[in-house]
Short mmCIF file of C-alpha atoms and ligand atoms in Angstrom, two decimals:
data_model
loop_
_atom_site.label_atom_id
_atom_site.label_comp_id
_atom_site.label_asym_id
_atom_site.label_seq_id
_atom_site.Cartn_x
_atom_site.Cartn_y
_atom_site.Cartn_z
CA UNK O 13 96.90 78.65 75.21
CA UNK O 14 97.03 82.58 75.28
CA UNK O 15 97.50 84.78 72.31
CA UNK O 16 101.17 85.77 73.19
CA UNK O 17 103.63 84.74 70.91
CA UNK O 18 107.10 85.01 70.64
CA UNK O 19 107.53 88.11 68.14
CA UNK O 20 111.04 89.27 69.16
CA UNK O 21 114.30 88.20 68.80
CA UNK O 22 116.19 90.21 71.35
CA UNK O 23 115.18 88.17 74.33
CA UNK O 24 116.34 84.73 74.94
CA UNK O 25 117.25 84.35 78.92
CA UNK O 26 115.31 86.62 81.44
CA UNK O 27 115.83 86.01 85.25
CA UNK O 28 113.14 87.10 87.71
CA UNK O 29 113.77 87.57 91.48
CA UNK O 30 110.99 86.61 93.55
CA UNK O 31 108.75 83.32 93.36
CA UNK O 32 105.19 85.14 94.51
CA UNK O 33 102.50 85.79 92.23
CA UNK O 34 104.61 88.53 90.60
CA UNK O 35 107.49 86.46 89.77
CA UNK O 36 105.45 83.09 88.66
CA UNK O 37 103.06 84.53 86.63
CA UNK O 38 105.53 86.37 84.67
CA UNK O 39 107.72 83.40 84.40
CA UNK O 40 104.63 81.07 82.89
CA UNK O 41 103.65 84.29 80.88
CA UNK O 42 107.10 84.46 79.23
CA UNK O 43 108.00 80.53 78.77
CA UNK O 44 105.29 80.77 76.17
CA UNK O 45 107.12 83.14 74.00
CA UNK O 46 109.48 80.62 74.23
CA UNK O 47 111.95 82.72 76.48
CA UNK O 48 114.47 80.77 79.20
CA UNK O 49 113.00 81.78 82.55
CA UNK O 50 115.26 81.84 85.58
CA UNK O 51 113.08 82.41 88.91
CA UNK O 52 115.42 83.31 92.02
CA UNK O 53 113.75 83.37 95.41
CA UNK O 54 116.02 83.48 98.81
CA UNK O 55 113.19 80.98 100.26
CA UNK O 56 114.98 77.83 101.26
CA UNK O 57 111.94 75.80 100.08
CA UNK O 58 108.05 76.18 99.47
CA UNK O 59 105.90 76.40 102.57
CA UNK O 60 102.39 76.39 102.99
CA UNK O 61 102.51 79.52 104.66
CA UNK O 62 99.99 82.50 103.95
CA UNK O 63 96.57 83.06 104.55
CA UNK O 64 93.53 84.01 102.25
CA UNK O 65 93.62 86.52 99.43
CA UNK O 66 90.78 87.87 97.12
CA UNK O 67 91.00 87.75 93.54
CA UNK O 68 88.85 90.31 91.65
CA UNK O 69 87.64 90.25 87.98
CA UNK O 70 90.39 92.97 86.91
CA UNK O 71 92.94 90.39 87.95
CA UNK O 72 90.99 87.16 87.01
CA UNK O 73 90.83 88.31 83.57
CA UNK O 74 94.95 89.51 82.85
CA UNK O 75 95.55 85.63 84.51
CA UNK O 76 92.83 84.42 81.77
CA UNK O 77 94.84 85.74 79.27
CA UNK O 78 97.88 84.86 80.27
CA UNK O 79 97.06 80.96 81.06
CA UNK O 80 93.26 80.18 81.00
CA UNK O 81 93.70 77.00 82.72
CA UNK O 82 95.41 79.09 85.58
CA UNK O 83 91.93 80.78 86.07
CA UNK O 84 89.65 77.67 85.55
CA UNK O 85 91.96 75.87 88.50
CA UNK O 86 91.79 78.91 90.67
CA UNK O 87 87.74 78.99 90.08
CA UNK O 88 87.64 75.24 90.91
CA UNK O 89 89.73 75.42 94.20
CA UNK O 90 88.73 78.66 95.78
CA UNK O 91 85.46 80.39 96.64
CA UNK O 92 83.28 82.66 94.36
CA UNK O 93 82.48 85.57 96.70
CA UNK O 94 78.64 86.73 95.90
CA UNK O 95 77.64 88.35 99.39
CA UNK O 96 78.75 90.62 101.29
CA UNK O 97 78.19 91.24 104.56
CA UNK O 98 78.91 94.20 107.53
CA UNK O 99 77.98 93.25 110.75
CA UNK O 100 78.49 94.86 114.38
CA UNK O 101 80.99 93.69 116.17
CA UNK O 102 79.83 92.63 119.94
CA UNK O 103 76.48 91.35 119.24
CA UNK O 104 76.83 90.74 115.41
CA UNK O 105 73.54 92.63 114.16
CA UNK O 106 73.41 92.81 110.42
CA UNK O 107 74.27 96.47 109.07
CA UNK O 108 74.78 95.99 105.46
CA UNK O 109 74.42 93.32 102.81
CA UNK O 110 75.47 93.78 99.24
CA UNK O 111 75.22 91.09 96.51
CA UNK O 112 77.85 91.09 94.76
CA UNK O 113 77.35 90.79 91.02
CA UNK O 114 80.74 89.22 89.62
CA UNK O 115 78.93 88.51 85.63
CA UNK O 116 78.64 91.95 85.72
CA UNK O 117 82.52 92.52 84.91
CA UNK O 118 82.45 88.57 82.91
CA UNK O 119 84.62 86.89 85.72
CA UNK O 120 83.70 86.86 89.38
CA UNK O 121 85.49 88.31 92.82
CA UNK O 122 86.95 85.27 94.66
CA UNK O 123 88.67 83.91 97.54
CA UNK O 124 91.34 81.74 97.84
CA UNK O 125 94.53 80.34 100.33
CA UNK O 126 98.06 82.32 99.44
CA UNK O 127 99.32 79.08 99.08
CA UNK O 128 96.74 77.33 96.97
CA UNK O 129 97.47 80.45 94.19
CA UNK O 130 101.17 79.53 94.85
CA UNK O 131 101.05 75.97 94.34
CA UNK O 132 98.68 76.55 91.08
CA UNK O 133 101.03 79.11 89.67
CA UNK O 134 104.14 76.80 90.50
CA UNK O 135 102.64 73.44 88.57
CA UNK O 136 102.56 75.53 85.72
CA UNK O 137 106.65 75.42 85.69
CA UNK O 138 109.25 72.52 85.55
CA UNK O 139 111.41 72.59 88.62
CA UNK O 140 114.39 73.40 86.71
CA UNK O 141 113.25 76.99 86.41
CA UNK O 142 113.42 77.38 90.43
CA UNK O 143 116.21 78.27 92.10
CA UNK O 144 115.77 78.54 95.62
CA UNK O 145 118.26 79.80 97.83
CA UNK O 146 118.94 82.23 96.42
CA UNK O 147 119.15 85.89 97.53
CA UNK O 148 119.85 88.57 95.42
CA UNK O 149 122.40 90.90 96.82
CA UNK O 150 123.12 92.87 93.61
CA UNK O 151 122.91 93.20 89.93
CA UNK O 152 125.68 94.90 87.44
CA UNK O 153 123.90 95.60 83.80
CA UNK O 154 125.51 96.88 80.56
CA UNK O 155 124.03 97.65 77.21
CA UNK O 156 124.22 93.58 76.48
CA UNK O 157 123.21 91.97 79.83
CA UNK O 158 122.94 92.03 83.40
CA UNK O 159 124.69 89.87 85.93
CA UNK O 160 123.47 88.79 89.13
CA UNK O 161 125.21 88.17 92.14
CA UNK O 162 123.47 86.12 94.79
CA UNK O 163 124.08 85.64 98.75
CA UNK O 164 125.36 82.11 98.05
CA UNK O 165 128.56 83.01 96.05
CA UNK O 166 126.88 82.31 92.78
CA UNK O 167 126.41 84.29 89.80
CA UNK O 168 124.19 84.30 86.48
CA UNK O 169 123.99 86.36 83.26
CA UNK O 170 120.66 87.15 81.69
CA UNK O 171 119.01 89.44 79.12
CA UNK O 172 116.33 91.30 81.08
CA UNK O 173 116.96 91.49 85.03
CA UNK O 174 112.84 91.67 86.35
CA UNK O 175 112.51 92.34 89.76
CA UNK O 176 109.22 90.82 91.62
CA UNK O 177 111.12 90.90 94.76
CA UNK O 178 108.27 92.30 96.74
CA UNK O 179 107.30 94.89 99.62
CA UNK O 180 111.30 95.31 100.21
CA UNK O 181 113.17 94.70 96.52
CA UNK O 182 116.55 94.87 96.74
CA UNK O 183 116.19 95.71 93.17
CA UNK O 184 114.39 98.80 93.81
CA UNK O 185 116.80 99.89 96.29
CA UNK O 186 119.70 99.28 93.63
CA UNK O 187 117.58 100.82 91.25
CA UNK O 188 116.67 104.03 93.00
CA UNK O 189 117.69 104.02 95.96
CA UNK O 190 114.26 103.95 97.47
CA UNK O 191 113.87 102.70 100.70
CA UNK O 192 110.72 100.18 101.79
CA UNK O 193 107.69 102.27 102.64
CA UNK O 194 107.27 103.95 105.88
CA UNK O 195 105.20 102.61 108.30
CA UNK O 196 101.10 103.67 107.65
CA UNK O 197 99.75 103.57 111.29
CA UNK O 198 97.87 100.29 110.26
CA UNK O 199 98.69 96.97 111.65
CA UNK O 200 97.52 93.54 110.11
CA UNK O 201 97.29 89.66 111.19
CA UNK O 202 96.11 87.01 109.21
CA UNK O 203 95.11 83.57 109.44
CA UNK O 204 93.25 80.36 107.73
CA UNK O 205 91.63 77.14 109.40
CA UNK O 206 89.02 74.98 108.62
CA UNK O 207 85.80 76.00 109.86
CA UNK O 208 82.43 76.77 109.39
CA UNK O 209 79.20 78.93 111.09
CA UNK O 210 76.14 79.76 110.57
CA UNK O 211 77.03 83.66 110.42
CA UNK O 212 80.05 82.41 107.99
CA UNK O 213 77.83 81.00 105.36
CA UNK O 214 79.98 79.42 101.91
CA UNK O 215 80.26 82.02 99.50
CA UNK O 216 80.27 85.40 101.67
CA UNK O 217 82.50 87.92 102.93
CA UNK O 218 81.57 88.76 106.55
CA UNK O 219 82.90 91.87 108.16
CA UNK O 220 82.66 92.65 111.82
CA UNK O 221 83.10 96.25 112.49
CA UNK O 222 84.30 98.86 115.49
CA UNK O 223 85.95 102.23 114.91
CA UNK O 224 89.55 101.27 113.47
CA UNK O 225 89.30 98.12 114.12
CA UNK O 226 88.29 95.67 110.69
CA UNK O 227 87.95 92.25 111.30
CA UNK O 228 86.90 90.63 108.09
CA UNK O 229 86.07 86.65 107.78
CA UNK O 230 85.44 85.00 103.58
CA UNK O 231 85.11 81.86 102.70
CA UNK O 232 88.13 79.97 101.20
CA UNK O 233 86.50 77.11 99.67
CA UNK O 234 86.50 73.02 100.95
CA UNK O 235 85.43 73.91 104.44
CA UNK O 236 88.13 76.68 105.20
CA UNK O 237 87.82 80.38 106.01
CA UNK O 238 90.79 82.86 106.07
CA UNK O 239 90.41 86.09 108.54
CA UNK O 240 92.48 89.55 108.63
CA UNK O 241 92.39 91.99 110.76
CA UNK O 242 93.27 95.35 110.60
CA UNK O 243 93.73 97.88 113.01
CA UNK O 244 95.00 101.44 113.85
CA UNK O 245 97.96 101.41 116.13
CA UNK O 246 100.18 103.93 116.54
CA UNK O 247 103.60 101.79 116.82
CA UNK O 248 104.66 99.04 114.13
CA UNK O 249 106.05 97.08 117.40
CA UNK O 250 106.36 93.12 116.24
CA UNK O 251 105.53 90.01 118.64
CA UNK O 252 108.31 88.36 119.91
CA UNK O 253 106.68 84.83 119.12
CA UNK O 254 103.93 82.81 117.33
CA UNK O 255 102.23 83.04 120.95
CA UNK O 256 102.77 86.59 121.95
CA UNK O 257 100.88 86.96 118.14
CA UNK O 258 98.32 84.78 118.84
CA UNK O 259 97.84 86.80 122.58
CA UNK O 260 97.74 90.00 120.83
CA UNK O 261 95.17 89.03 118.71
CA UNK O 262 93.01 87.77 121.25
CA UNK O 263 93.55 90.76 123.54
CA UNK O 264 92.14 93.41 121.00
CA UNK O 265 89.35 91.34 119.97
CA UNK O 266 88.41 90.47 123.63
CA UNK O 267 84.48 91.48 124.10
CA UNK O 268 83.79 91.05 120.13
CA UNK O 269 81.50 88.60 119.37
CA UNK O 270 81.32 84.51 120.30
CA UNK O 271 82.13 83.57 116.72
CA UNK O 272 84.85 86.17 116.32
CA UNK O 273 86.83 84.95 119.34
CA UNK O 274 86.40 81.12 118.63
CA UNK O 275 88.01 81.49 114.98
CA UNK O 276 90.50 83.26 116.42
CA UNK O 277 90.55 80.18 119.05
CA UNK O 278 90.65 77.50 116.71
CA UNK O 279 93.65 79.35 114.46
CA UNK O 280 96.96 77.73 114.83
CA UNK O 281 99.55 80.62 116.54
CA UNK O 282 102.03 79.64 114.38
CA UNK O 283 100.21 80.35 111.24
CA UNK O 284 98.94 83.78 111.52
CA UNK O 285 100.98 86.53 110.13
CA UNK O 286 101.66 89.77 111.57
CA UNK O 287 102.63 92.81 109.40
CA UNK O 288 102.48 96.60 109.68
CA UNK O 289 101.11 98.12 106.35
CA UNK O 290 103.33 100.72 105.04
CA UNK O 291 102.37 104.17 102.80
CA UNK O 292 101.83 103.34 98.98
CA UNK O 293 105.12 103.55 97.38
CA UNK O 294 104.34 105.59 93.77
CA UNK O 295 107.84 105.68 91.73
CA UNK O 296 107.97 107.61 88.78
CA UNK O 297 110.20 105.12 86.78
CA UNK O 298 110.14 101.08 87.45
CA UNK O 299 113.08 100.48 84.99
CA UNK O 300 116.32 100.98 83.84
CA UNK O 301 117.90 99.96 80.23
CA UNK O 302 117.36 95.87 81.37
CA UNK O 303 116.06 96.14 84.66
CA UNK O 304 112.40 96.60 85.29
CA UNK O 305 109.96 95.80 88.46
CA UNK O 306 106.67 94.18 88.35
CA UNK O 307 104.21 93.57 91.64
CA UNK O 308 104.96 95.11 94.62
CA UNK O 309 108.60 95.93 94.08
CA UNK O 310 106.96 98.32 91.81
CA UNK O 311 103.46 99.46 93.53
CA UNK O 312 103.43 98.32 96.68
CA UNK O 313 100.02 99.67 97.88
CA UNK O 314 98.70 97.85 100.89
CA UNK O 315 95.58 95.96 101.31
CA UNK O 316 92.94 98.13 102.16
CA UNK O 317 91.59 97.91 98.43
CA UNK O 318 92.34 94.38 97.73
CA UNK O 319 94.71 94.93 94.75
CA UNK O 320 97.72 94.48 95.50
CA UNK O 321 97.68 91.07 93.63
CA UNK O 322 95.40 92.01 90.92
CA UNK O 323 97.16 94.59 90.28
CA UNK O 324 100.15 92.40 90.13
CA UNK O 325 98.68 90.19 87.36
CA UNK O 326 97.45 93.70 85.19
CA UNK O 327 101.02 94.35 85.18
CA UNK O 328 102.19 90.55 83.98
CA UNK O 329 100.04 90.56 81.12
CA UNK O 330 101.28 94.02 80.10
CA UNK O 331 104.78 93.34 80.59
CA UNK O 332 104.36 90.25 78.62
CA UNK O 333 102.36 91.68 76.05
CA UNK O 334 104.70 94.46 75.15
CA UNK O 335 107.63 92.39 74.86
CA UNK O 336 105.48 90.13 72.52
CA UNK O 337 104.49 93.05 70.45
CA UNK O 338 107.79 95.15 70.34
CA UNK O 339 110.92 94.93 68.50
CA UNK O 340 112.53 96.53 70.63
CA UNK O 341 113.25 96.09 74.33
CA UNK O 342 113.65 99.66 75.23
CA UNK O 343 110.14 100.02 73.42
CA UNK O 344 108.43 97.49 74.81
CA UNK O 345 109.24 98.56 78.58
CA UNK O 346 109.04 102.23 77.99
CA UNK O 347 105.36 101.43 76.99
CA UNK O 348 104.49 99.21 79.95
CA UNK O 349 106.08 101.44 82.28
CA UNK O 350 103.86 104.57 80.95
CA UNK O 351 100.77 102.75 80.93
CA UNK O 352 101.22 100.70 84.45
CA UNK O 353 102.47 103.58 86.21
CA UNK O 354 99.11 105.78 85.63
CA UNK O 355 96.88 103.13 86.48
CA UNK O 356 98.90 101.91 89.27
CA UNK O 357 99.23 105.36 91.09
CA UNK O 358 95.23 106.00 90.43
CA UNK O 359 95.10 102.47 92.57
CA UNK O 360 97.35 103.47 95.49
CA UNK O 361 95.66 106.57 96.26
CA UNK O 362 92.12 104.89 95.87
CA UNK O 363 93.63 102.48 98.16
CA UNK O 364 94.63 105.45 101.05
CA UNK O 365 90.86 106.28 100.43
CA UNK O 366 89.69 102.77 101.09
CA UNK O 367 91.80 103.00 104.37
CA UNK O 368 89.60 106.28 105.53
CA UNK O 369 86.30 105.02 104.28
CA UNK O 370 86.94 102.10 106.84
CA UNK O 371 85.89 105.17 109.43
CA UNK O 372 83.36 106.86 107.59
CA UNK O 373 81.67 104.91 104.85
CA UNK O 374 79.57 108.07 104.14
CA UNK O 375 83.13 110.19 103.02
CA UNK O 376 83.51 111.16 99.52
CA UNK O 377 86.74 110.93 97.53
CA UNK O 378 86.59 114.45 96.96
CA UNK O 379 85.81 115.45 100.45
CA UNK O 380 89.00 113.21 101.49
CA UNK O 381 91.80 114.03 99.32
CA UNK O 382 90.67 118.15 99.05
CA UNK O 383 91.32 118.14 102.51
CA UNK O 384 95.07 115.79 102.42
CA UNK O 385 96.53 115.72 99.53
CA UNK O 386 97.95 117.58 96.23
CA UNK O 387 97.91 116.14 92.74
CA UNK O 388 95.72 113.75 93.27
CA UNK O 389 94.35 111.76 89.81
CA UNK O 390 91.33 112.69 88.53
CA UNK O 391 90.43 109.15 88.10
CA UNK O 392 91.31 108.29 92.22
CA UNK O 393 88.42 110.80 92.94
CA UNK O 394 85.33 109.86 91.16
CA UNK O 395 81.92 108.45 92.36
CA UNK O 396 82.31 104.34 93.83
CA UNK O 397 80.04 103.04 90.91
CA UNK O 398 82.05 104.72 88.46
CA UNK O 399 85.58 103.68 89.94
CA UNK O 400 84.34 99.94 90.85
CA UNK O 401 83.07 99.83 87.10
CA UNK O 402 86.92 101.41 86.00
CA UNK O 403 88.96 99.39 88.09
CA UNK O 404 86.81 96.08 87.90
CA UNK O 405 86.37 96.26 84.64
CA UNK O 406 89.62 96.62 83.46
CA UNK O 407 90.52 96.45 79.65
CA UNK O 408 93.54 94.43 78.74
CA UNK O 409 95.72 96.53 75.96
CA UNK O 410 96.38 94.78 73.08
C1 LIG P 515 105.07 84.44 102.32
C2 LIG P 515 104.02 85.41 101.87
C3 LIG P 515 102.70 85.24 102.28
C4 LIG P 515 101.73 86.16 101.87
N1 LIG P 515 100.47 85.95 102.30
C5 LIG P 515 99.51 86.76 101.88
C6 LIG P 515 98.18 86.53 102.27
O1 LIG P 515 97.89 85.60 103.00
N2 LIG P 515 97.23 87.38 101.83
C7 LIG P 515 97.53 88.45 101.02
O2 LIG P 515 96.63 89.20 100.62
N3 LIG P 515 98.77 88.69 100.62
C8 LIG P 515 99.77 87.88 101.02
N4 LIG P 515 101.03 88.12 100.62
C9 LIG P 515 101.27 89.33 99.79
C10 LIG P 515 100.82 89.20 98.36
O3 LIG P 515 101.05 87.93 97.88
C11 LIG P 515 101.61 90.25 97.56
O4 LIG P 515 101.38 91.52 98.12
C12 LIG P 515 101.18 90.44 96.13
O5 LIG P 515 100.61 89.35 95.60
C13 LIG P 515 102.35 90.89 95.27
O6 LIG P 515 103.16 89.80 94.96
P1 LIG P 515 104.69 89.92 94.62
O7 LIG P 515 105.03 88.65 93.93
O8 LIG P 515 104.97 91.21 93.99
O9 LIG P 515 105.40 89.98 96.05
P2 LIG P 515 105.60 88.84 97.14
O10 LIG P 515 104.42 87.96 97.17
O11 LIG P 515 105.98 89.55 98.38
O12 LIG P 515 106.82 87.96 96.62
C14 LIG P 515 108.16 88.42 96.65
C15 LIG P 515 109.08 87.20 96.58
O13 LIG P 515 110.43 87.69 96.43
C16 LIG P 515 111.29 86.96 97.28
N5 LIG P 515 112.45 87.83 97.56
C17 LIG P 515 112.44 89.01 98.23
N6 LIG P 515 113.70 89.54 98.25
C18 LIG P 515 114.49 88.67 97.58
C19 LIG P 515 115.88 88.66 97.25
N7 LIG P 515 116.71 89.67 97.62
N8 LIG P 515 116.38 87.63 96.56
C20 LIG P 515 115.58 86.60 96.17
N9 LIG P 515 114.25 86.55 96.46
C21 LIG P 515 113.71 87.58 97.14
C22 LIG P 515 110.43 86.64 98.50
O14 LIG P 515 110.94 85.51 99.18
C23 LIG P 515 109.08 86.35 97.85
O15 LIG P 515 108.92 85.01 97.49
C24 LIG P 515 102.04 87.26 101.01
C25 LIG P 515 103.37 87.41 100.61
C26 LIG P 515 104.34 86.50 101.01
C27 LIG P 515 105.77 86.66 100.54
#
């Protein structure tokens, strides 16, 4: 059990758009107050869909908090990362290798399917908090309660309206009027399979580099690996089909080395996923009266840093520690907002960083945003011990 208790009386029914991480881990977070969860999602049904994501101690430890058995099962099915390792990538010659020291920050960095998270997250609620098929097209709130008005015709009426409705939240745009973020030059596939190599040892995070191209292989856990890679290119243009993906792939990684090429062999077309990355999205405000955003509806940041999830759960335990620890709603998410918001935006443009350092490893935050950027937190510009040691070692409030 976690320490968050149900302390207010002003919340009984909350509905939450979005069944990701955002939206399930708030959901679990908030049934323990005792609070009627409602998760919408316009997903027909659950599909293993996905590929592998990397959970770091900042993120490990808000989902410890929240539900420790959440972060016991996630240790148990995925893999603890403790190497790291750069190689080139035609002839795979070792450049770098960093251990990584996970105790150092009390939980470890990890690796794990999309889908395994998911599924973890989801046994944690009955079914009759889902409803699927559901898309949100709009939301009407007054100083008692917002309504919600879905795709299908239906309608519900809840306390707090929380929008984990992702990259392109229709309660953002309803919110603010802020469109999704513009496209960042980057492109990105992913996949998972079951495999294993020598140069892909359990436990390790293998990068094969080129300039602008990043194709980076970790271990998943029982025999499977997930892969990304991300590249420069100057149009966001999207395959046609699971094929023309698959082709694509193959085509810019033609030349790299034998055990690059064969895991992109052995990957099943119809599982990798194509996206562009878009431009961190930093909002000033993420709510309004009874509407707030949590996740990516609220930061979205891309992946180049690896936190777009653990940033995700930060916010969770936040949001759901404020509205265990106010009396008063308006309180409570004036306080989250303030706090999330300056460590979120420090994030993002640590995360634009990340993006550059993929070309130069030797560039300094300083050096990089003096030359691009105004107004940049302090924080986003210090020395990489100092920021791994700030952003890894994160320190829950309350
Ligand atoms: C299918 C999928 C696969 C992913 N795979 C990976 C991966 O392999 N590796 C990785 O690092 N990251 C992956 N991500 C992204 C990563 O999970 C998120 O960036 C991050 O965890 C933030 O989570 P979130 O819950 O805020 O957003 P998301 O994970 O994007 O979840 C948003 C949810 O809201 C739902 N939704 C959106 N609009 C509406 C609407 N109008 N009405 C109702 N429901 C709506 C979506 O169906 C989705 O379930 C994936 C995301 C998705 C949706």
């Amino acid at each position: 059990m976690s320490n968050l208790k149900n302390s207010q009386t002003y919340l009984k029914k909350v509905g939450i758009i979005g069944a990701g991480p955002a939206g399930l881990a708030t959901a679990i977070a908030l049934k323990q107050q005792g609070i009627e969860v409602h998760i919408y999602d316009r997903a027909r049904a659950f599909r293993p869909i996905g590929a592998g994501l990397t959970l770091s101690p900042n993120g490990l430890r808000s989902l410890a908090a929240i539900a420790p058995d959440i972060a016991r099962q996630l240790k148990l099915q995925g893999s603890q990362i403790k190497r790291f390792k750069v190689r080139t990538s035609k002839r795979g010659w070792p450049i770098i290798t960093q251990r990584i020291f996970g105790d150092k920050y009390d939980q470890p960095f990890m690796a794990i399917r999309w889908f395994h998270l998911q599924e973890i997250l989801r046994s944690q609620l009955p079914p009759d908090n889902f409803h699927l098929d559901h898309r949100l097209i709009a939301f009407e709130q007054n100083h008692q309660s917002v309504t919600l008005c879905f795709e299908n015709n239906k309608a519900a009426t809840v306390d707090l309206l929380i929008g984990a409705d992702g990259i392109r939240s229709v309660v953002r745009k309803q919110l603010f009027g802020v469109e999704n973020p513009t496209y960042s030059g980057w492109m990105t596939w992913r996949g998972v399979l079951k495999y294993q190599h020598r140069l892909l040892p359990p436990h390790q995070a293998t990068v094969f580099a080129n300039k602008g191209k990043i194709f980076l292989v970790m271990d998943n856990g029982d025999g499977y690996i997930s892969w990304s890679l991300e590249m420069l290119s100057e149009t966001s243009h999207r395959s046609q089909n699971a094929q023309e993906v698959k082709e694509r792939v193959i085509q810019e990684l033609a030349k790299w080395h034998p055990v690059v090429q064969k895991v992109i062999d052995l990957t099943d077309a119809d599982i990798i996923v194509e996206r562009p990355v878009g431009k961190p999205l930093i909002l000033p405000k993420w709510g309004d009266n009874r509407v707030i955003l949590v996740g990516d509806a609220a930061h979205y940041m891309g992946p180049h840093l690896g936190q777009g999830t653990n940033t995700t759960f930060e916010d969770v335990w936040e949001l759901s520690a404020c509205l265990s620890n106010y009396g008063d709603l308006g309180e409570a998410l004036e306080y989250y907002e303030k706090s999330r918001i300056e460590r979120t935006t420090i994030v993002q443009y640590r995360t634009l960083f990340s993006a550059a350092q993929m070309f130069n490893p030797f560039l300094s935050p300083k050096r990089f945003f003096n030359k691009s950027f105004a107004a940049v937190p302090e924080q986003a510009q210090i020395g990489q011990k100092a920021f791994s040691d700030w952003l890894y070692g994160y320190n829950l409030p309350f």
